[in-house]
């Protein structure tokens, strides 16, 4: 049973009061549980609590997840990736490696597509189609074509057939070009084409697929197929 301070001798009572006063003066201040308020206009920073409701430390995995999320958000922001509420996260790697669209590629951002479409369109021109030497340089030795009407042609067949076709004044228009790189030396081109007659009539609407293979640094057409399709709107002509 403890003795109340009033019952102690004066000297002992003064010493006890001094001890309690000293302890109160040196006790660490209690930490406020109220979070600091952000200044106006400041960008909110994601935070993660390192303690559970009962005061115990949270697992380190939660901290690692928070760091990863913050790093990904900052990396995406540095690449100019917009943050859309409810949209799936896009990493900086995805933003950099995203392939260009056909329009971007044709505008000069994909030199390979420009090169192969230049070769493809060369095969559309009457002066090339009627020149066996030019055809021989553009077609692979094992070239095969499945034509618009479903017939199968080899390189030998086309070298004998195309130079004999009459000039009809038609031009082949190509649009909606897409490119797929299957390997460093094998590329697939797909596009839509139509024959435009001198009077403006449009015929032979088709989907076309061309497989180009590079041999000793030279691209040659390995396979081609034309499939009939429904009529579509012809885009403005941009030249060969």
PDB file of C-alpha atoms in Angstrom, residues 48 58-68:
ATOM      1  CA  UNK A  48       0.823   3.240 -48.279  1.00  0.00           C
ATOM      2  CA  UNK A  58       2.381  -4.660 -42.507  1.00  0.00           C
ATOM      3  CA  UNK A  59       4.031  -7.298 -44.719  1.00  0.00           C
ATOM      4  CA  UNK A  60       6.948  -6.112 -46.826  1.00  0.00           C
ATOM      5  CA  UNK A  61       5.067  -7.294 -49.930  1.00  0.00           C
ATOM      6  CA  UNK A  62       2.621  -4.391 -49.509  1.00  0.00           C
ATOM      7  CA  UNK A  63       5.490  -1.909 -49.540  1.00  0.00           C
ATOM      8  CA  UNK A  64       6.997  -3.566 -52.612  1.00  0.00           C
ATOM      9  CA  UNK A  65       3.677  -3.326 -54.448  1.00  0.00           C
ATOM     10  CA  UNK A  66       3.385   0.348 -53.600  1.00  0.00           C
ATOM     11  CA  UNK A  67       6.898   1.060 -54.868  1.00  0.00           C
ATOM     12  CA  UNK A  68       6.229  -0.832 -58.110  1.00  0.00           C
TER      13      UNK A  68
END
